[in-house]
Coordinates of C-alpha atoms in Angstrom, one line a residue:
M1 CA 173.2 143.5 66.1
S2 CA 175.4 140.4 65.4
Y3 CA 174.6 137.3 63.4
K4 CA 177.8 135.2 64.0
N5 CA 175.8 132.0 64.0
L6 CA 175.0 132.5 60.3
S7 CA 178.3 130.8 59.3
H8 CA 177.2 130.3 55.7
L9 CA 177.4 134.1 55.0
S10 CA 180.5 135.8 53.8
D11 CA 181.9 138.6 55.8
E12 CA 180.6 141.1 53.2
N13 CA 177.1 139.7 53.3
R14 CA 177.0 139.4 57.0
N15 CA 177.9 143.1 57.2
L16 CA 175.1 143.9 54.7
L17 CA 172.6 142.0 56.9
N18 CA 173.8 143.8 60.0
L19 CA 173.4 147.2 58.3
R20 CA 169.9 146.2 57.2
K21 CA 168.9 145.2 60.7
D22 CA 170.4 148.5 62.1
F23 CA 168.3 150.5 59.6
E24 CA 165.2 148.4 60.6
K25 CA 165.7 149.3 64.3
K26 CA 166.2 153.0 63.6
Y27 CA 163.3 153.1 61.2
Q28 CA 161.1 151.6 63.9
L29 CA 162.2 154.2 66.5
E30 CA 162.0 157.2 64.2
P31 CA 160.4 156.5 60.8
E32 CA 159.9 160.2 60.1
A33 CA 163.7 160.6 59.9
F34 CA 163.8 158.3 56.9
W35 CA 160.5 159.1 55.0
P36 CA 158.9 162.5 54.8
F37 CA 155.5 161.6 56.1
W38 CA 153.6 162.1 59.3
P39 CA 155.3 161.0 62.4
P40 CA 153.4 158.2 64.2
C41 CA 150.7 159.1 66.7
R42 CA 151.9 159.2 70.3
V43 CA 149.7 157.4 72.8
K44 CA 150.7 158.0 76.4
I45 CA 150.4 154.9 78.6
L46 CA 150.9 154.7 82.4
I47 CA 151.5 151.2 83.8
V48 CA 151.2 151.0 87.6
V49 CA 152.2 148.0 89.8
D50 CA 152.4 147.4 93.5
G51 CA 154.5 144.3 93.9
L52 CA 155.3 143.0 90.5
D53 CA 158.1 144.9 88.7
F54 CA 159.4 145.7 85.2
S55 CA 162.5 143.6 85.2
D56 CA 163.4 140.4 83.3
A57 CA 162.8 138.4 86.5
N58 CA 160.1 135.7 86.6
F59 CA 157.5 138.0 87.9
G60 CA 158.6 141.0 85.9
L61 CA 156.7 142.7 83.1
A62 CA 159.6 143.5 80.8
T63 CA 158.5 141.2 78.0
F64 CA 155.0 142.7 78.0
V65 CA 156.4 146.3 78.0
R66 CA 158.8 145.5 75.1
S67 CA 156.0 144.1 73.1
L68 CA 154.3 147.5 73.2
L69 CA 157.5 149.3 72.4
D70 CA 158.1 147.0 69.4
I71 CA 154.6 147.4 67.8
P72 CA 155.0 146.9 64.1
G73 CA 153.9 149.5 61.5
N74 CA 154.4 153.3 61.6
Y75 CA 151.0 154.5 62.8
V76 CA 151.6 154.6 66.5
R77 CA 154.3 154.7 69.2
F78 CA 153.5 154.2 72.8
A79 CA 155.1 156.7 75.2
I80 CA 155.2 154.5 78.3
T81 CA 155.6 155.7 81.9
L82 CA 156.4 152.9 84.5
A83 CA 155.1 153.5 88.0
H84 CA 155.5 151.5 91.2
I85 CA 153.5 152.1 94.4
N86 CA 156.6 151.3 96.4
A87 CA 160.2 152.6 96.5
V88 CA 162.1 150.1 94.3
S89 CA 165.5 149.9 92.7
S90 CA 166.2 151.1 89.2
S91 CA 166.8 147.5 88.0
E92 CA 163.1 146.9 88.7
M93 CA 162.1 149.8 86.5
M94 CA 163.8 148.7 83.2
D95 CA 166.7 151.1 83.7
G96 CA 168.4 149.8 80.6
E97 CA 165.5 150.5 78.2
I98 CA 166.1 153.9 76.6
R99 CA 162.6 154.0 75.1
I100 CA 160.8 154.3 78.4
A101 CA 159.3 157.9 78.6
N102 CA 159.4 158.2 82.5
R103 CA 159.8 156.2 85.6
I104 CA 158.0 157.0 88.9
T105 CA 158.5 155.2 92.3
E106 CA 156.3 155.7 95.3
F107 CA 153.6 156.6 92.9
K108 CA 150.3 158.3 94.0
F109 CA 147.4 159.2 91.8
D110 CA 146.7 162.4 93.8
N111 CA 150.2 163.7 93.3
V112 CA 149.9 166.3 90.4
A113 CA 153.5 165.5 89.4
H114 CA 152.5 161.9 88.9
F115 CA 149.0 162.0 87.4
G116 CA 146.5 164.3 85.9
I117 CA 143.2 164.0 83.9
D118 CA 145.0 164.8 80.6
M119 CA 148.5 163.5 81.4
Y120 CA 148.0 160.0 79.9
D121 CA 145.7 158.4 77.4
E122 CA 145.3 155.1 79.2
V123 CA 146.3 153.5 82.5
F124 CA 147.2 149.8 83.1
L125 CA 146.9 148.5 86.7
L126 CA 148.5 145.1 87.5
G127 CA 148.0 144.5 91.2
I128 CA 149.4 141.7 93.4
A129 CA 149.4 143.3 96.9
T130 CA 146.7 142.5 99.4
S131 CA 147.2 145.6 101.5
F132 CA 149.0 148.9 101.5
F133 CA 151.1 150.2 104.3
G134 CA 153.2 153.4 104.9
R135 CA 151.9 155.5 102.0
G136 CA 151.6 158.6 104.2
T137 CA 148.8 161.2 104.0
A138 CA 146.6 161.8 101.0
T139 CA 145.7 165.3 99.7
N140 CA 142.5 165.3 101.7
G141 CA 144.5 165.2 104.9
Q142 CA 143.5 161.6 105.7
P143 CA 146.0 158.6 105.8
Y144 CA 146.0 156.5 102.7
P145 CA 143.8 153.5 103.3
S146 CA 145.5 150.1 103.5
D147 CA 142.8 148.3 101.5
R148 CA 142.1 150.6 98.6
L149 CA 143.2 153.8 96.8
A150 CA 142.3 157.0 98.7
D151 CA 139.3 159.1 97.8
P152 CA 141.3 161.8 96.1
E153 CA 143.0 159.1 94.0
L154 CA 139.6 157.5 93.1
L155 CA 138.2 160.9 92.2
I156 CA 141.0 161.9 89.8
L157 CA 140.9 158.4 88.2
T158 CA 137.2 158.7 87.7
Q159 CA 137.6 162.2 86.2
F160 CA 140.3 160.7 83.9
M161 CA 137.9 158.0 82.8
N162 CA 135.0 160.3 82.3
N163 CA 137.2 162.5 80.2
G164 CA 137.9 159.6 77.8
G165 CA 140.9 157.9 79.3
G166 CA 141.1 154.2 79.0
L167 CA 141.7 151.8 81.9
F168 CA 143.0 148.2 82.2
A169 CA 142.9 146.4 85.5
T170 CA 143.9 142.9 86.7
G171 CA 145.0 141.0 89.7
D172 CA 145.3 137.2 90.3
H173 CA 143.5 134.6 92.5
G174 CA 141.7 135.6 95.7
M175 CA 142.5 139.1 96.9
L176 CA 145.7 139.6 95.0
G177 CA 145.5 143.1 93.5
R178 CA 142.4 144.1 95.4
P179 CA 143.7 147.3 97.1
L180 CA 144.9 148.7 93.8
C181 CA 141.8 148.0 91.7
H182 CA 138.7 147.0 93.6
A183 CA 137.3 150.5 94.4
I184 CA 137.8 152.0 90.9
P185 CA 134.5 152.7 89.2
R186 CA 133.4 150.3 86.4
A187 CA 136.5 148.1 86.8
R188 CA 135.2 147.2 90.3
N189 CA 132.2 145.4 88.8
M190 CA 133.9 143.7 85.9
R191 CA 136.0 141.3 87.8
L192 CA 136.1 139.4 91.2
W193 CA 138.5 141.1 93.6
Q194 CA 138.2 138.6 96.5
S195 CA 137.2 135.1 97.2
T196 CA 133.7 133.8 96.3
A197 CA 133.2 131.6 99.3
A198 CA 134.5 131.1 102.8
Q199 CA 135.2 127.5 102.2
N200 CA 138.2 126.8 100.0
A201 CA 136.4 123.9 98.3
D202 CA 133.8 126.3 97.0
D203 CA 136.0 129.2 96.1
Q204 CA 136.4 129.8 92.4
V205 CA 139.3 132.1 92.8
S206 CA 141.1 130.0 95.5
M207 CA 144.6 128.7 95.1
T208 CA 144.1 125.0 95.8
G209 CA 140.4 124.3 95.9
E210 CA 138.8 122.0 93.4
R211 CA 136.7 124.8 92.0
R212 CA 139.7 127.0 91.4
N213 CA 140.2 128.5 87.9
D214 CA 143.1 126.3 86.9
T215 CA 143.8 126.8 83.1
N216 CA 147.0 124.9 83.1
R217 CA 147.3 122.6 80.1
R218 CA 149.6 119.6 80.3
G219 CA 152.7 120.2 78.1
H220 CA 155.2 117.6 77.2
D221 CA 155.3 115.9 80.6
V222 CA 153.6 112.7 81.6
T223 CA 152.0 114.3 84.6
S224 CA 150.3 117.7 85.2
E225 CA 152.9 120.0 86.8
F226 CA 152.6 123.5 88.2
N227 CA 155.3 124.9 85.9
D228 CA 153.4 123.7 82.8
Q229 CA 152.5 127.4 82.9
S230 CA 156.1 128.1 81.6
D231 CA 156.1 125.8 78.6
D232 CA 155.1 126.4 75.0
V233 CA 151.5 125.0 75.4
P234 CA 148.9 127.7 76.0
Q235 CA 145.4 127.5 77.2
P236 CA 142.6 127.7 74.6
I237 CA 140.0 130.4 75.1
Q238 CA 136.5 130.9 73.5
P239 CA 136.2 134.5 72.2
K240 CA 132.7 136.0 72.0
I241 CA 131.8 136.3 68.3
Y242 CA 129.9 139.4 67.1
Q243 CA 127.8 139.1 64.0
R244 CA 125.9 141.3 61.6
R245 CA 123.7 139.5 59.1
N246 CA 120.8 141.4 57.6
G247 CA 120.5 140.4 54.0
L248 CA 123.0 143.0 52.8
F249 CA 126.0 142.6 55.1
R250 CA 127.5 139.6 56.7
F251 CA 130.2 140.1 59.3
K252 CA 131.6 137.8 62.0
F253 CA 134.4 139.0 64.2
P254 CA 135.6 138.6 67.8
H255 CA 136.0 141.7 70.0
P256 CA 138.7 143.9 68.5
V257 CA 141.2 143.1 71.3
L258 CA 141.0 139.5 70.3
C259 CA 141.5 140.0 66.6
G260 CA 145.1 139.6 65.4
P261 CA 147.0 139.7 62.1
K262 CA 146.3 135.9 61.7
G263 CA 142.6 136.2 62.6
V264 CA 140.8 135.3 65.9
I265 CA 143.1 135.1 68.9
R266 CA 142.0 131.8 70.6
I267 CA 144.8 131.3 73.1
M268 CA 146.3 132.8 76.3
P269 CA 149.1 131.8 78.7
D270 CA 147.9 129.3 81.2
H271 CA 148.2 129.3 85.0
P272 CA 147.1 127.0 87.9
H273 CA 144.9 129.6 89.7
E274 CA 143.4 132.6 87.9
G275 CA 141.0 135.2 89.0
E276 CA 137.7 135.7 87.2
C277 CA 136.0 138.4 85.1
I278 CA 132.3 139.0 85.4
E279 CA 129.5 141.3 84.1
P280 CA 128.1 143.8 86.6
P281 CA 125.4 142.4 88.8
D282 CA 123.9 145.9 89.2
P283 CA 124.8 148.2 86.3
D284 CA 122.4 151.0 87.5
Q285 CA 124.6 152.3 90.3
T286 CA 125.6 156.0 90.5
L287 CA 129.0 157.3 91.4
N288 CA 129.7 159.5 94.4
I289 CA 133.2 160.3 95.4
G290 CA 133.2 163.6 97.4
G291 CA 130.1 164.5 95.4
P292 CA 127.8 163.0 92.6
L293 CA 129.7 161.9 89.5
G294 CA 126.7 160.6 87.5
P295 CA 125.8 157.0 86.5
E296 CA 128.5 154.4 86.6
Y297 CA 127.5 153.2 83.1
P298 CA 125.9 156.1 81.2
A299 CA 123.4 156.0 78.3
A300 CA 124.7 155.9 74.8
I301 CA 125.4 159.2 73.2
D302 CA 124.0 158.0 69.8
A303 CA 120.6 157.2 71.3
G304 CA 121.3 153.5 70.8
T305 CA 121.4 150.7 73.4
R306 CA 123.3 151.6 76.6
P307 CA 126.7 150.1 76.4
L308 CA 127.5 147.7 79.3
P309 CA 130.5 145.6 80.2
E310 CA 130.5 142.1 78.7
I311 CA 132.5 139.0 78.9
I312 CA 134.5 138.8 75.6
S313 CA 136.3 135.5 76.2
I314 CA 135.7 132.3 78.2
S315 CA 138.4 130.2 79.8
T316 CA 137.9 126.6 80.7
V317 CA 139.0 124.3 83.5
L318 CA 139.6 120.6 82.7
S319 CA 138.4 118.0 85.1
G320 CA 141.1 116.3 87.3
T321 CA 143.9 118.8 86.9
T322 CA 146.2 118.5 89.9
S323 CA 149.1 120.9 89.1
S324 CA 151.7 119.4 91.4
G325 CA 149.7 118.3 94.4
K326 CA 146.7 120.7 94.2
N327 CA 143.2 119.2 94.6
P328 CA 141.8 117.7 91.4
T329 CA 139.8 120.3 89.6
I330 CA 136.1 120.2 88.7
S331 CA 135.4 121.0 85.0
Q332 CA 133.9 124.4 84.6
S333 CA 134.3 127.7 82.6
F334 CA 134.7 131.3 83.6
G335 CA 135.1 134.8 82.3
G336 CA 138.7 135.4 81.1
I337 CA 138.4 139.0 79.8
S338 CA 135.7 141.6 80.2
A339 CA 135.4 144.8 78.1
Y340 CA 133.3 148.0 78.3
D341 CA 133.0 150.3 75.3
G342 CA 132.7 153.6 77.1
H343 CA 133.3 155.6 73.9
R344 CA 129.7 154.9 72.9
A345 CA 128.7 156.7 76.2
G346 CA 131.1 159.5 75.7
I347 CA 133.6 158.3 78.3
G348 CA 136.7 156.0 78.5
R349 CA 136.9 152.3 77.7
V350 CA 137.7 149.6 80.3
V351 CA 139.1 146.1 80.1
T352 CA 139.7 143.6 82.9
D353 CA 141.6 140.4 82.7
A354 CA 141.4 137.3 84.9
T355 CA 145.1 137.4 85.8
W356 CA 148.4 139.2 85.3
H357 CA 149.9 135.8 84.7
H358 CA 148.9 136.5 81.1
F359 CA 151.5 139.3 81.2
V360 CA 154.5 138.3 83.3
N361 CA 157.8 136.8 82.0
I362 CA 157.4 133.4 83.7
N363 CA 154.3 132.6 81.7
L364 CA 155.8 133.9 78.4
V365 CA 159.5 133.3 78.1
G366 CA 160.0 130.6 80.7
E367 CA 161.2 130.2 84.3
I368 CA 164.7 131.4 85.1
G369 CA 166.9 128.6 86.3
T370 CA 164.7 125.8 84.9
P371 CA 166.6 123.6 82.4
G372 CA 165.0 122.5 79.2
P373 CA 161.9 123.8 77.5
K374 CA 160.3 125.4 80.6
G375 CA 163.2 127.7 80.8
L376 CA 162.3 129.1 77.3
G377 CA 158.5 129.2 77.4
F378 CA 156.9 130.1 74.1
L379 CA 160.4 130.6 72.6
D380 CA 161.1 126.9 72.8
T381 CA 159.5 125.8 69.5
P382 CA 158.2 127.3 66.3
A383 CA 154.6 126.5 67.4
G384 CA 155.3 128.3 70.7
Q385 CA 156.6 131.3 68.9
G386 CA 153.4 131.4 66.8
H387 CA 151.4 131.4 70.0
F388 CA 153.6 134.2 71.4
E389 CA 152.8 136.4 68.4
E390 CA 149.1 136.0 69.0
I391 CA 149.6 136.9 72.7
K392 CA 151.6 140.0 71.7
A393 CA 148.8 141.0 69.3
Y394 CA 146.4 140.9 72.3
Y395 CA 148.7 143.3 74.2
R396 CA 148.9 145.7 71.4
N397 CA 145.2 145.5 70.6
L398 CA 144.5 146.5 74.3
A399 CA 146.8 149.6 74.0
V400 CA 145.1 150.6 70.7
W401 CA 141.5 150.0 71.7
L402 CA 141.8 151.7 75.1
A403 CA 143.1 154.9 73.6
R404 CA 141.1 158.1 73.6
P405 CA 138.8 158.6 70.6
Q406 CA 141.0 161.4 69.1
R407 CA 144.0 159.2 69.4
I408 CA 142.2 156.4 67.6
K409 CA 141.2 158.8 64.8
C410 CA 144.9 159.9 64.6
M411 CA 146.0 156.2 64.3
N412 CA 143.4 155.5 61.6
A413 CA 144.6 158.5 59.6
R414 CA 148.2 157.5 60.0
L415 CA 147.4 154.0 58.9
S416 CA 145.8 155.4 55.7
W417 CA 148.8 157.5 55.0
T418 CA 151.1 154.6 55.6
L419 CA 149.1 152.4 53.2
V420 CA 149.4 155.1 50.4
W421 CA 153.1 155.9 50.9
S422 CA 155.0 153.3 52.9
D423 CA 153.2 150.2 51.7
R424 CA 152.6 151.5 48.2
V425 CA 149.2 150.1 47.8
M426 CA 148.5 152.2 44.7
E427 CA 151.6 150.9 42.9
A428 CA 150.6 147.3 43.7
V429 CA 147.2 147.8 41.9
L430 CA 147.7 150.5 39.2
T431 CA 150.2 151.0 36.4
T432 CA 150.3 154.8 37.1
A433 CA 150.2 156.7 40.3
D434 CA 149.0 159.9 38.6
I435 CA 145.3 159.3 39.2
K436 CA 142.2 161.4 39.9
V437 CA 139.5 160.0 42.1
A438 CA 136.7 161.3 39.7
E439 CA 138.2 159.3 36.9
V440 CA 138.7 155.9 38.5
D441 CA 136.4 153.0 37.9
V442 CA 134.4 151.4 40.7
Y443 CA 136.1 148.1 40.2
I444 CA 139.5 149.7 40.7
F445 CA 138.3 151.3 43.9
R446 CA 137.3 147.9 45.1
I447 CA 140.6 146.3 44.3
I448 CA 142.6 149.1 46.0
G449 CA 140.4 148.8 49.1
Q450 CA 140.7 145.0 49.2
H451 CA 144.5 145.2 48.8
A452 CA 144.8 147.9 51.4
R453 CA 142.7 146.0 54.0
D454 CA 144.8 142.9 53.4
V455 CA 148.1 144.8 54.0
L456 CA 146.7 146.6 57.0
G457 CA 145.4 143.3 58.6
R458 CA 148.9 141.7 58.4
F459 CA 150.4 144.1 61.0
A460 CA 147.5 145.9 62.6
G461 CA 144.9 143.0 62.8
Q462 CA 142.0 142.0 60.7
C463 CA 139.5 143.9 62.8
Q464 CA 141.5 147.1 62.6
S465 CA 140.9 147.3 58.9
I466 CA 137.1 147.2 59.1
R467 CA 137.1 149.5 62.2
L468 CA 139.1 152.0 60.1
V469 CA 136.7 151.9 57.3
L470 CA 133.7 152.3 59.6
D471 CA 135.2 155.1 61.8
L472 CA 137.3 157.1 59.3
V473 CA 135.4 156.7 56.1
L474 CA 131.8 155.6 56.5
Q475 CA 130.9 157.4 59.8
P476 CA 131.6 160.9 58.4
T477 CA 130.0 160.0 55.0
I478 CA 126.8 157.9 55.6
P479 CA 126.4 157.6 59.4
E480 CA 122.9 156.2 59.0
L481 CA 124.4 153.0 57.5
I482 CA 126.6 152.3 60.5
P483 CA 124.0 150.4 62.6
E484 CA 123.4 148.1 59.7
I485 CA 127.1 147.3 59.3
D486 CA 128.9 147.6 62.6
P487 CA 128.9 144.1 64.2
W488 CA 130.2 145.5 67.6
I489 CA 127.1 147.6 68.4
P490 CA 123.6 146.1 69.2
E491 CA 121.6 145.7 66.0
P492 CA 118.4 147.8 66.0
Q493 CA 115.3 145.6 66.3
A494 CA 113.9 147.1 63.1
L495 CA 116.7 145.5 61.1
R496 CA 116.1 142.1 62.6
K497 CA 112.4 142.3 61.7
R498 CA 113.2 143.2 58.1
F499 CA 115.6 140.3 57.5
D500 CA 113.9 137.1 56.4
G501 CA 117.0 134.9 56.8
I502 CA 117.9 134.7 53.1
D503 CA 121.1 136.4 51.9
W504 CA 120.2 137.6 48.4
F505 CA 122.8 140.2 48.2
D506 CA 126.3 140.9 49.6
A507 CA 126.9 144.6 49.9
S508 CA 130.3 144.2 51.7
P509 CA 132.2 145.3 48.6
L510 CA 130.9 148.8 49.4
L511 CA 133.4 148.9 52.3
D512 CA 136.3 148.2 50.0
I513 CA 135.0 150.7 47.4
A514 CA 134.7 153.4 50.0
F515 CA 138.1 152.7 51.4
G516 CA 139.8 152.5 48.0
A517 CA 138.2 155.7 46.9
G518 CA 139.3 157.5 50.1
L519 CA 142.9 156.3 49.6
V520 CA 142.9 157.5 45.9
A521 CA 141.6 160.9 47.0
L522 CA 144.4 161.1 49.6
R523 CA 147.0 160.3 47.0
E524 CA 145.5 162.8 44.6
A525 CA 145.6 165.5 47.3
F526 CA 149.2 164.9 48.3
P527 CA 151.1 163.5 45.3
I528 CA 154.4 164.3 46.8
P529 CA 154.9 163.7 50.6
D530 CA 157.4 166.4 51.3
P531 CA 158.4 167.3 54.9
S532 CA 156.0 170.3 55.1
L533 CA 153.2 167.8 55.5
R534 CA 154.4 166.7 59.0
D535 CA 152.1 169.3 60.5
L536 CA 149.1 168.0 58.5
E537 CA 146.0 167.9 60.7
T538 CA 144.2 164.6 61.2
E539 CA 140.8 166.3 60.4
R540 CA 142.2 167.3 57.0
V541 CA 142.9 163.7 56.1
V542 CA 139.5 162.6 57.3
D543 CA 137.8 165.3 55.2
I544 CA 139.8 164.3 52.1
M545 CA 139.1 160.6 52.5
S546 CA 135.4 161.2 53.3
D547 CA 135.0 163.2 50.0
G548 CA 136.7 160.4 48.1
A549 CA 134.6 157.8 49.8
R550 CA 131.5 159.7 48.8
I551 CA 132.5 159.5 45.2
G552 CA 133.2 155.8 45.4
L553 CA 130.0 155.1 47.2
E554 CA 128.0 156.9 44.6
Q555 CA 129.5 154.7 42.0
G556 CA 129.0 151.6 44.1
F557 CA 125.3 152.3 44.7
R558 CA 124.9 152.9 40.9
S559 CA 126.5 149.6 40.3
M560 CA 124.2 147.9 42.8
A561 CA 121.2 149.5 41.2
S562 CA 122.3 148.3 37.8
A563 CA 122.5 144.7 39.3
G564 CA 119.1 145.2 40.8
R565 CA 117.6 146.1 37.4
L566 CA 119.2 143.0 35.9
V567 CA 117.4 140.9 38.6
Q568 CA 114.2 142.6 37.8
R569 CA 114.6 141.8 34.1
H570 CA 115.1 138.2 34.9
M571 CA 112.0 138.3 37.1
R572 CA 110.0 139.7 34.1
H573 CA 111.4 137.0 31.8
G574 CA 110.4 134.4 34.4
N575 CA 106.9 135.7 34.6
S576 CA 106.4 135.9 30.8
A577 CA 107.6 132.3 30.5
K578 CA 104.7 131.3 32.7

């Protein structure tokens, strides 16, 4: 890596900088080679397209793919397979990127060499085609349909999803992407895959009608232009906010895919005609592809409320937007992203997006051949680069949230290990690292937990830190407390009835105490991270941290009880004064 533009550096210091950057790149690719700790979790992602490609061209996905490959931290590496429905050239498949795990052209879901129930952890579908032709004969002996995936493909995809695999699906306006996505269970009901009205003027997913989903925001031009989509000005979005407030805990977060290192993600790339995400009009359908496959949206496995798809962000259309000659728009709002937490039902998660224009190069790094700012996109200004970091956080959140449950548990365990050894959380709080969990004060547990969650949030997102505590520490320790804490699951009615609206206490320090105690226990169990620990099982780390969290929670509850007795004494003094 060269830094010739840094003319103020001496040759010696420029060489030092280059060596440092070379180490940083190697450390990102293979951190276990430099530090004797667990290798990152490997999450296998399949990305399928049918007309877009993976190049650096305007409608290529190279920028999106690289953002996943470049995910910060050492807890996960994405093994990405690129697949194209058609026969395309190697230049359209990122042939120069050595980190791509595999490339498949003329892809078919019912080809066992291409796809299987356990071959990948998650599948991304970004469709643009409005029909398929010339795909040959499916494994059932029938020609591949021109308007959808074949039944054998839909069957194996459904089995993949029912087995815990995650799915992301998107198209664009009108029927763009319909053949690839519209027949896939769950995703089919989470987004519009065709026009909403025969008349262009009434069609919300049209290309030119006044009710189109035009999110373009005027950039630095006097007039509204089509290629405002390629500048450094994004569209604002309105994320759904999830809350838990019951007198003991107060949490307020967006959906985890919209929670970045800097907080709530409130922007997306803009575009003059997007599709639209919806909530299922009939969530009670059953699946039947060559035989019954059960309910489309099954009941919760924890006896709680049945999880259903929900709109997690709203996009808005301004009145009077023309975008280079299109009909002036009518002000409205529409679903920008929809998510389904299938893990609560024992199956895979699903996310749909209004458009793949949120992912292609032209909407991120500018339009090739366009002079000035619109040839650079979000890279044009410091403000634009800040927006770009939020968008990349959305991509990475998708890949983490859609992973299978066991992969998420693996990532959480690796994050904890990283906090102890790579980020040196203990050394930032304590004067000695030779500590025993049974001898640490509850206040120290809390400080360690706070510091660890802060460090974690800076590269993995603020929501990731609380999800880690809930899933890795509290769920195995005191699962009965989860419904009172977790803001992303429906709150039991009994809790709502108990709360009178007054927040007398704040029990949220318990989360930091439990997390801090779990990290101390992990450090105590493995004081020296030698290479033999590379085969350490995730469940072993979970057990150690759960045991430590239990000790911390016991101290925390005793501290809370002591504070409660102090309140009681004040009450008695108040009564005696009367």
